[in-house]
PDB file of C-alpha atoms in Angstrom:
ATOM      1  CA  MET A 960      -9.098  -7.996  -9.178  1.00 95.00           C
ATOM      2  CA  LEU A 961      -6.313 -10.397  -8.521  1.00 95.00           C
ATOM      3  CA  LEU A 962      -6.685 -10.349  -4.698  1.00 97.00           C
ATOM      4  CA  LEU A 963     -10.506 -10.432  -4.964  1.00 98.00           C
ATOM      5  CA  ALA A 964     -10.132 -13.643  -6.965  1.00 97.00           C
ATOM      6  CA  VAL A 965      -7.477 -15.128  -4.698  1.00 97.00           C
ATOM      7  CA  VAL A 966      -9.470 -14.563  -1.470  1.00 98.00           C
ATOM      8  CA  SER A 967     -12.642 -15.798  -3.243  1.00 98.00           C
ATOM      9  CA  GLY A 968     -10.754 -18.969  -4.359  1.00 97.00           C
ATOM     10  CA  VAL A 969      -9.412 -19.658  -0.878  1.00 97.00           C
ATOM     11  CA  ARG A 970     -12.913 -19.072   0.551  1.00 97.00           C
ATOM     12  CA  TRP A 971     -14.483 -21.787  -1.657  1.00 97.00           C
ATOM     13  CA  LEU A 972     -11.541 -24.173  -1.821  1.00 97.00           C
ATOM     14  CA  PHE A 973     -10.468 -24.176   1.864  1.00 97.00           C
ATOM     15  CA  ALA A 974     -13.505 -23.255   3.958  1.00 95.00           C
ATOM     16  CA  PRO A 975     -15.451 -26.153   5.573  1.00 92.00           C
ATOM     17  CA  ASP A 976     -18.583 -25.451   3.502  1.00 93.00           C
ATOM     18  CA  GLY A 977     -16.506 -25.414   0.343  1.00 94.00           C
ATOM     19  CA  TYR A 978     -14.080 -27.891  -1.194  1.00 94.00           C
ATOM     20  CA  GLY A 979     -12.379 -28.551   2.116  1.00 90.00           C
ATOM     21  CA  GLY A 980      -8.681 -27.886   1.303  1.00 92.00           C
ATOM     22  CA  GLY A 981      -5.908 -30.297   0.569  1.00 92.00           C
ATOM     23  CA  GLY A 982      -3.335 -30.617  -2.160  1.00 93.00           C
ATOM     24  CA  THR A 983      -5.896 -30.603  -4.946  1.00 96.00           C
ATOM     25  CA  ALA A 984      -7.281 -27.297  -3.643  1.00 97.00           C
ATOM     26  CA  PHE A 985      -3.820 -25.660  -4.051  1.00 97.00           C
ATOM     27  CA  ALA A 986      -3.616 -26.962  -7.591  1.00 97.00           C
ATOM     28  CA  LEU A 987      -7.093 -25.599  -8.475  1.00 97.00           C
ATOM     29  CA  LEU A 988      -6.267 -22.288  -6.769  1.00 98.00           C
ATOM     30  CA  GLY A 989      -2.971 -22.068  -8.728  1.00 97.00           C
ATOM     31  CA  ALA A 990      -4.614 -22.867 -12.088  1.00 97.00           C
ATOM     32  CA  GLY A 991      -7.226 -20.142 -11.509  1.00 97.00           C
ATOM     33  CA  VAL A 992      -4.766 -17.500 -10.340  1.00 97.00           C
ATOM     34  CA  GLY A 993      -2.392 -18.299 -13.145  1.00 97.00           C
ATOM     35  CA  ALA A 994      -5.066 -18.003 -15.799  1.00 97.00           C
ATOM     36  CA  LEU A 995      -6.356 -14.740 -14.360  1.00 97.00           C
ATOM     37  CA  LEU A 996      -2.831 -13.254 -14.100  1.00 95.00           C
ATOM     38  CA  ALA A 997      -2.165 -14.010 -17.771  1.00 95.00           C
ATOM     39  CA  ALA A 998      -5.523 -12.563 -18.749  1.00 96.00           C
ATOM     40  CA  LEU A 999      -4.767  -9.345 -16.815  1.00 95.00           C
ATOM     41  CA  MET A1000      -1.365  -9.060 -18.482  1.00 92.00           C
ATOM     42  CA  VAL A1001      -2.707  -9.406 -21.995  1.00 94.00           C
ATOM     43  CA  SER A1002      -5.684  -6.999 -21.348  1.00 94.00           C
ATOM     44  CA  ALA A1003      -5.624  -3.470 -22.606  1.00 94.00           C
ATOM     45  CA  PRO A1004      -4.861  -1.965 -19.184  1.00 92.00           C
ATOM     46  CA  GLY A1005      -2.123  -4.540 -18.579  1.00 91.00           C
ATOM     47  CA  ARG A1006      -0.486  -3.880 -21.867  1.00 88.00           C
ATOM     48  CA  ARG A1007      -0.509  -0.097 -21.274  1.00 90.00           C
ATOM     49  CA  SER A1008       0.797  -0.282 -17.733  1.00 89.00           C
ATOM     50  CA  GLY A1009       3.201  -3.089 -18.312  1.00 84.00           C
ATOM     51  CA  GLY A1010       1.261  -5.588 -16.207  1.00 86.00           C
ATOM     52  CA  HIS A1011       3.573  -5.172 -13.134  1.00 84.00           C
ATOM     53  CA  LEU A1012       1.329  -6.827 -10.529  1.00 92.00           C
ATOM     54  CA  ASN A1013       4.339  -7.804  -8.378  1.00 93.00           C
ATOM     55  CA  PRO A1014       6.308  -5.149  -6.456  1.00 94.00           C
ATOM     56  CA  ALA A1015       9.421  -7.350  -6.516  1.00 92.00           C
ATOM     57  CA  VAL A1016       9.316  -7.445 -10.349  1.00 85.00           C
ATOM     58  CA  THR A1017       8.982  -3.644 -10.517  1.00 87.00           C
ATOM     59  CA  LEU A1018      12.037  -3.267  -8.268  1.00 86.00           C
ATOM     60  CA  ALA A1019      13.974  -5.683 -10.446  1.00 78.00           C
ATOM     61  CA  LEU A1020      13.231  -3.727 -13.580  1.00 75.00           C
ATOM     62  CA  TRP A1021      14.368  -0.555 -11.934  1.00 82.00           C
ATOM     63  CA  ARG A1022      17.573  -2.240 -10.819  1.00 76.00           C
ATOM     64  CA  LEU A1023      18.193  -3.215 -14.427  1.00 68.00           C
ATOM     65  CA  GLY A1024      17.699   0.411 -15.547  1.00 70.00           C
ATOM     66  CA  ALA A1025      14.681  -0.616 -17.558  1.00 70.00           C
ATOM     67  CA  PHE A1026      12.058   1.172 -15.511  1.00 79.00           C
ATOM     68  CA  PRO A1027      12.202   4.850 -14.504  1.00 89.00           C
ATOM     69  CA  GLY A1028      12.932   5.377 -10.814  1.00 90.00           C
ATOM     70  CA  ARG A1029      10.312   8.084 -10.515  1.00 93.00           C
ATOM     71  CA  ASP A1030       7.624   5.516 -11.234  1.00 94.00           C
ATOM     72  CA  VAL A1031       8.727   2.909  -8.735  1.00 93.00           C
ATOM     73  CA  VAL A1032       6.950   4.346  -5.719  1.00 95.00           C
ATOM     74  CA  PRO A1033       3.622   5.103  -7.468  1.00 96.00           C
ATOM     75  CA  TYR A1034       3.603   1.500  -8.795  1.00 96.00           C
ATOM     76  CA  LEU A1035       4.350   0.067  -5.360  1.00 97.00           C
ATOM     77  CA  VAL A1036       1.611   2.231  -3.809  1.00 97.00           C
ATOM     78  CA  ALA A1037      -0.866   1.025  -6.430  1.00 97.00           C
ATOM     79  CA  GLN A1038       0.091  -2.624  -6.063  1.00 97.00           C
ATOM     80  CA  LEU A1039      -0.110  -2.666  -2.298  1.00 97.00           C
ATOM     81  CA  SER A1040      -3.272  -0.511  -2.228  1.00 98.00           C
ATOM     82  CA  GLY A1041      -4.871  -2.911  -4.718  1.00 97.00           C
ATOM     83  CA  SER A1042      -4.029  -5.794  -2.394  1.00 98.00           C
ATOM     84  CA  VAL A1043      -5.821  -4.225   0.504  1.00 98.00           C
ATOM     85  CA  VAL A1044      -8.827  -3.161  -1.512  1.00 98.00           C
ATOM     86  CA  GLY A1045      -9.207  -6.547  -3.235  1.00 98.00           C
ATOM     87  CA  THR A1046      -9.060  -8.387   0.030  1.00 98.00           C
ATOM     88  CA  TRP A1047     -11.560  -5.965   1.652  1.00 98.00           C
ATOM     89  CA  LEU A1048     -13.969  -6.439  -1.307  1.00 98.00           C
ATOM     90  CA  ALA A1049     -13.848 -10.162  -0.885  1.00 98.00           C
ATOM     91  CA  GLY A1050     -14.928  -9.737   2.684  1.00 97.00           C
ATOM     92  CA  LEU A1051     -17.875  -7.656   1.546  1.00 97.00           C
ATOM     93  CA  VAL A1052     -18.843 -10.140  -1.055  1.00 97.00           C
ATOM     94  CA  TRP A1053     -18.565 -13.363   0.970  1.00 97.00           C
ATOM     95  CA  GLY A1054     -19.195 -12.079   4.461  1.00 96.00           C
ATOM     96  CA  PRO A1055     -17.789 -13.137   7.850  1.00 96.00           C
ATOM     97  CA  VAL A1056     -16.494 -16.496   6.631  1.00 96.00           C
ATOM     98  CA  VAL A1057     -13.626 -14.655   4.969  1.00 97.00           C
ATOM     99  CA  SER A1058     -12.257 -13.407   8.298  1.00 96.00           C
ATOM    100  CA  LEU A1059     -12.537 -16.748  10.069  1.00 96.00           C
ATOM    101  CA  PRO A1060     -10.076 -19.665   9.953  1.00 94.00           C
ATOM    102  CA  PRO A1061      -9.152 -21.457   7.814  1.00 95.00           C
ATOM    103  CA  VAL A1062      -9.773 -18.588   5.293  1.00 97.00           C
ATOM    104  CA  SER A1063      -8.470 -15.657   7.431  1.00 97.00           C
ATOM    105  CA  HIS A1064      -8.514 -13.317   4.467  1.00 98.00           C
ATOM    106  CA  ALA A1065      -6.264 -15.779   2.564  1.00 97.00           C
ATOM    107  CA  VAL A1066      -3.216 -14.840   4.537  1.00 97.00           C
ATOM    108  CA  VAL A1067      -0.249 -16.973   3.495  1.00 97.00           C
ATOM    109  CA  ARG A1068       1.322 -19.241   6.156  1.00 95.00           C
ATOM    110  CA  PRO A1069       4.183 -21.747   5.889  1.00 97.00           C
ATOM    111  CA  GLY A1070       3.586 -25.474   6.309  1.00 95.00           C
ATOM    112  CA  PRO A1071       4.844 -27.542   9.281  1.00 94.00           C
ATOM    113  CA  GLY A1072       8.596 -27.548   9.623  1.00 95.00           C
ATOM    114  CA  TRP A1073       9.207 -24.400   7.560  1.00 96.00           C
ATOM    115  CA  GLY A1074      11.091 -21.768   9.446  1.00 96.00           C
ATOM    116  CA  ASP A1075      11.475 -18.100   8.420  1.00 96.00           C
ATOM    117  CA  GLY A1076      14.861 -18.644   6.762  1.00 97.00           C
ATOM    118  CA  ALA A1077      13.659 -21.576   4.651  1.00 97.00           C
ATOM    119  CA  VAL A1078      10.571 -19.563   3.503  1.00 97.00           C
ATOM    120  CA  VAL A1079      12.755 -16.604   2.555  1.00 97.00           C
ATOM    121  CA  ALA A1080      15.017 -18.888   0.600  1.00 97.00           C
ATOM    122  CA  ALA A1081      12.115 -20.491  -1.240  1.00 97.00           C
ATOM    123  CA  GLU A1082      10.527 -17.195  -2.070  1.00 97.00           C
ATOM    124  CA  ALA A1083      13.806 -15.710  -3.237  1.00 97.00           C
ATOM    125  CA  GLY A1084      14.617 -18.836  -5.319  1.00 96.00           C
ATOM    126  CA  VAL A1085      11.278 -18.569  -7.178  1.00 95.00           C
ATOM    127  CA  LEU A1086      11.830 -14.991  -8.131  1.00 92.00           C
ATOM    128  CA  ALA A1087      15.437 -15.408  -9.071  1.00 93.00           C
ATOM    129  CA  GLY A1088      14.516 -18.390 -11.282  1.00 91.00           C
ATOM    130  CA  SER A1089      11.574 -16.525 -12.735  1.00 84.00           C
ATOM    131  CA  ALA A1090      13.831 -13.592 -13.642  1.00 80.00           C
ATOM    132  CA  LEU A1091      16.198 -15.912 -15.560  1.00 84.00           C
ATOM    133  CA  LEU A1092      13.347 -17.695 -17.319  1.00 83.00           C
ATOM    134  CA  LEU A1093      11.715 -14.385 -18.354  1.00 75.00           C
ATOM    135  CA  ALA A1094      14.977 -12.994 -19.616  1.00 77.00           C
ATOM    136  CA  GLY A1095      15.444 -16.058 -21.822  1.00 78.00           C
ATOM    137  CA  LEU A1096      11.946 -15.736 -23.256  1.00 80.00           C
ATOM    138  CA  LEU A1097      12.343 -12.038 -23.878  1.00 72.00           C
ATOM    139  CA  ALA A1098      15.487 -12.535 -25.892  1.00 74.00           C
ATOM    140  CA  ARG A1099      13.294 -13.645 -28.862  1.00 81.00           C
ATOM    141  CA  PRO A1100      10.176 -12.114 -30.377  1.00 85.00           C
ATOM    142  CA  VAL A1101       8.177 -15.363 -30.005  1.00 89.00           C
ATOM    143  CA  GLY A1102       9.252 -15.475 -26.345  1.00 82.00           C
ATOM    144  CA  ARG A1103       7.796 -12.002 -25.704  1.00 82.00           C
ATOM    145  CA  ARG A1104       4.466 -13.147 -27.220  1.00 89.00           C
ATOM    146  CA  VAL A1105       4.175 -16.050 -24.878  1.00 91.00           C
ATOM    147  CA  LEU A1106       5.455 -14.201 -21.840  1.00 87.00           C
ATOM    148  CA  PRO A1107       2.046 -13.617 -20.135  1.00 91.00           C
ATOM    149  CA  TYR A1108       1.196 -17.265 -20.469  1.00 94.00           C
ATOM    150  CA  ALA A1109       4.570 -18.364 -19.168  1.00 93.00           C
ATOM    151  CA  VAL A1110       4.069 -16.106 -16.149  1.00 91.00           C
ATOM    152  CA  GLY A1111       0.650 -17.684 -15.603  1.00 95.00           C
ATOM    153  CA  VAL A1112       2.091 -21.243 -15.821  1.00 95.00           C
ATOM    154  CA  VAL A1113       4.891 -20.445 -13.424  1.00 95.00           C
ATOM    155  CA  THR A1114       2.471 -18.821 -10.954  1.00 95.00           C
ATOM    156  CA  ALA A1115       0.159 -21.884 -11.110  1.00 97.00           C
ATOM    157  CA  LEU A1116       3.052 -24.257 -10.467  1.00 97.00           C
ATOM    158  CA  VAL A1117       4.416 -22.171  -7.556  1.00 96.00           C
ATOM    159  CA  ILE A1118       1.018 -22.138  -5.840  1.00 97.00           C
ATOM    160  CA  ALA A1119       0.393 -25.868  -6.473  1.00 97.00           C
ATOM    161  CA  VAL A1120       3.783 -27.122  -5.450  1.00 97.00           C
ATOM    162  CA  LEU A1121       4.913 -24.656  -2.775  1.00 97.00           C
ATOM    163  CA  GLY A1122       1.518 -23.630  -1.448  1.00 96.00           C
ATOM    164  CA  PRO A1123       1.303 -26.590   0.991  1.00 96.00           C
ATOM    165  CA  LEU A1124       4.971 -26.152   1.910  1.00 97.00           C
ATOM    166  CA  SER A1125       6.385 -22.641   2.089  1.00 97.00           C
ATOM    167  CA  GLY A1126       3.097 -20.866   1.312  1.00 96.00           C
ATOM    168  CA  GLY A1127       3.904 -20.220  -2.373  1.00 95.00           C
ATOM    169  CA  SER A1128       3.308 -16.383  -2.295  1.00 95.00           C
ATOM    170  CA  ALA A1129       6.272 -15.102  -4.406  1.00 94.00           C
ATOM    171  CA  ASN A1130       4.589 -11.694  -4.481  1.00 96.00           C
ATOM    172  CA  PRO A1131       4.755  -9.117  -1.651  1.00 96.00           C
ATOM    173  CA  ALA A1132       1.356  -7.729  -2.750  1.00 97.00           C
ATOM    174  CA  ARG A1133      -0.192 -11.220  -2.459  1.00 96.00           C
ATOM    175  CA  GLN A1134       0.502 -11.169   1.261  1.00 97.00           C
ATOM    176  CA  PHE A1135       0.159  -7.536   2.117  1.00 98.00           C
ATOM    177  CA  GLY A1136      -3.655  -6.942   2.178  1.00 98.00           C
ATOM    178  CA  PRO A1137      -4.447 -10.372   3.708  1.00 98.00           C
ATOM    179  CA  ALA A1138      -1.839  -9.944   6.413  1.00 97.00           C
ATOM    180  CA  LEU A1139      -3.140  -6.465   7.404  1.00 97.00           C
ATOM    181  CA  LEU A1140      -6.857  -7.384   7.370  1.00 97.00           C
ATOM    182  CA  SER A1141      -6.369 -10.718   9.119  1.00 96.00           C
ATOM    183  CA  GLY A1142      -4.283  -9.054  11.938  1.00 95.00           C
ATOM    184  CA  GLU A1143      -1.346 -11.327  11.111  1.00 94.00           C
ATOM    185  CA  PRO A1144       1.405  -9.029   9.919  1.00 95.00           C
ATOM    186  CA  GLY A1145       4.231 -10.995  11.634  1.00 93.00           C
ATOM    187  CA  LEU A1146       5.346 -12.748   8.390  1.00 95.00           C
ATOM    188  CA  LEU A1147       5.152  -9.734   6.128  1.00 96.00           C
ATOM    189  CA  TRP A1148       8.940  -9.318   6.212  1.00 96.00           C
ATOM    190  CA  VAL A1149       9.347 -12.935   5.149  1.00 97.00           C
ATOM    191  CA  TYR A1150       6.885 -12.913   2.262  1.00 97.00           C
ATOM    192  CA  GLY A1151       7.939  -9.378   1.295  1.00 96.00           C
ATOM    193  CA  GLY A1152      11.701  -9.513   1.743  1.00 96.00           C
ATOM    194  CA  GLY A1153      12.124 -12.993   0.034  1.00 97.00           C
ATOM    195  CA  PRO A1154      10.679 -12.058  -3.341  1.00 96.00           C
ATOM    196  CA  VAL A1155      12.472  -8.680  -3.396  1.00 95.00           C
ATOM    197  CA  LEU A1156      15.798 -10.361  -2.566  1.00 96.00           C
ATOM    198  CA  GLY A1157      15.191 -12.966  -5.300  1.00 95.00           C
ATOM    199  CA  ALA A1158      14.152 -10.442  -7.896  1.00 91.00           C
ATOM    200  CA  VAL A1159      17.265  -8.327  -7.286  1.00 89.00           C
ATOM    201  CA  VAL A1160      19.544 -11.373  -7.359  1.00 93.00           C
ATOM    202  CA  GLY A1161      17.913 -12.607 -10.528  1.00 91.00           C
ATOM    203  CA  ALA A1162      18.305  -9.250 -12.175  1.00 87.00           C
ATOM    204  CA  GLY A1163      21.910  -9.279 -11.218  1.00 89.00           C
ATOM    205  CA  LEU A1164      22.453 -12.725 -12.670  1.00 89.00           C
ATOM    206  CA  VAL A1165      20.865 -11.639 -15.917  1.00 84.00           C
ATOM    207  CA  ALA A1166      23.189  -8.661 -16.105  1.00 82.00           C
ATOM    208  CA  MET A1167      26.180 -10.879 -15.403  1.00 84.00           C
ATOM    209  CA  VAL A1168      25.277 -13.488 -18.051  1.00 80.00           C
ATOM    210  CA  ARG A1169      24.180 -11.148 -20.853  1.00 66.00           C
ATOM    211  CA  GLY A1170      25.886  -7.956 -20.052  1.00 65.00           C
ATOM    212  CA  ARG A1171      24.226  -4.811 -18.910  1.00 53.00           C
ATOM    213  CA  ARG A1172      22.972  -3.732 -22.344  1.00 52.00           C
ATOM    214  CA  GLY A1173      21.411  -7.108 -23.215  1.00 49.00           C
ATOM    215  CA  ALA A1174      19.716  -7.504 -19.820  1.00 42.00           C
ATOM    216  CA  GLY A1175      18.299  -4.002 -20.041  1.00 48.00           C
ATOM    217  CA  ARG A1176      16.695  -4.688 -23.423  1.00 49.00           C
ATOM    218  CA  ALA A1177      15.047  -7.900 -22.163  1.00 47.00           C
ATOM    219  CA  SER A1178      13.608  -6.246 -19.156  1.00 45.00           C
ATOM    220  CA  VAL A1179      12.289  -3.304 -21.083  1.00 47.00           C
ATOM    221  CA  ALA A1180      10.257  -5.701 -23.157  1.00 46.00           C
ATOM    222  CA  TYR A1181       8.827  -7.250 -20.046  1.00 45.00           C
ATOM    223  CA  SER A1182       7.919  -3.782 -18.722  1.00 50.00           C
ATOM    224  CA  ARG A1183       5.643  -3.342 -21.803  1.00 51.00           C
ATOM    225  CA  PRO A1184       4.492  -6.901 -22.639  1.00 44.00           C
ATOM    226  CA  GLY A1185       3.193  -6.970 -26.193  1.00 42.00           C
ATOM    227  CA  GLY A1186       4.035  -3.324 -26.793  1.00 46.00           C
ATOM    228  CA  PRO A1187       6.880  -1.535 -28.530  1.00 41.00           C
ATOM    229  CA  PRO A1188      10.334  -1.447 -26.882  1.00 41.00           C
ATOM    230  CA  VAL A1189      10.891   1.395 -24.480  1.00 39.00           C
ATOM    231  CA  VAL A1190      14.243   3.078 -24.092  1.00 33.00           C
ATOM    232  CA  PRO A1191      15.539   2.706 -20.515  1.00 35.00           C
ATOM    233  CA  GLY A1192      14.983   5.843 -18.446  1.00 35.00           C
ATOM    234  CA  ARG A1193      12.286   7.255 -20.758  1.00 35.00           C
ATOM    235  CA  PRO A1194       8.488   7.243 -20.128  1.00 35.00           C
TER     236      PRO A1194
END
């Protein structure tokens, strides 16, 4: 659902017969994706599964000991498969325009002057900062209640601000399906490795600041947004 919406948004905001692109288009796309992400997280399936729509976040939770290792691979497979299926469905819905520039299956590209290293740093910084922000919210009951909306706002800002610059992906699944179906897999390591690096670094910083036990409790709450706490290592 997320990638179907993303590709659909890019089709109507950036194609010549749509809005036409520009900075406002990135802001509109960010607002739409952020709202949808929050809605998916608070939905019944999102609450039951934990709402991990980002492989980098799932890996960070595992690094904190708040997510069982046996579930990491199934989650990653589901997230990346969903990326491919959602992108493919958008092509079925909107037709050939999805595969043509400037839409190109909504593949993420950096702006002028942004090299691979700068993009990796930007993607990693976003995830590291997000991990610290989420840990702060999850330290209090009221923070856990507003978590999905905070994630939505952060996502909207990342797309609006970094979209025209580094690409503003911050989610390996966001790039995976579009890169494969557009035939542009060359930057997968950038938009995949950057968020993973940032999530792991962010998780390490949380553990350093709060101590292993406190960081674990915060991350468990995130793994089950809105639901009861889950003991690390248990289903």
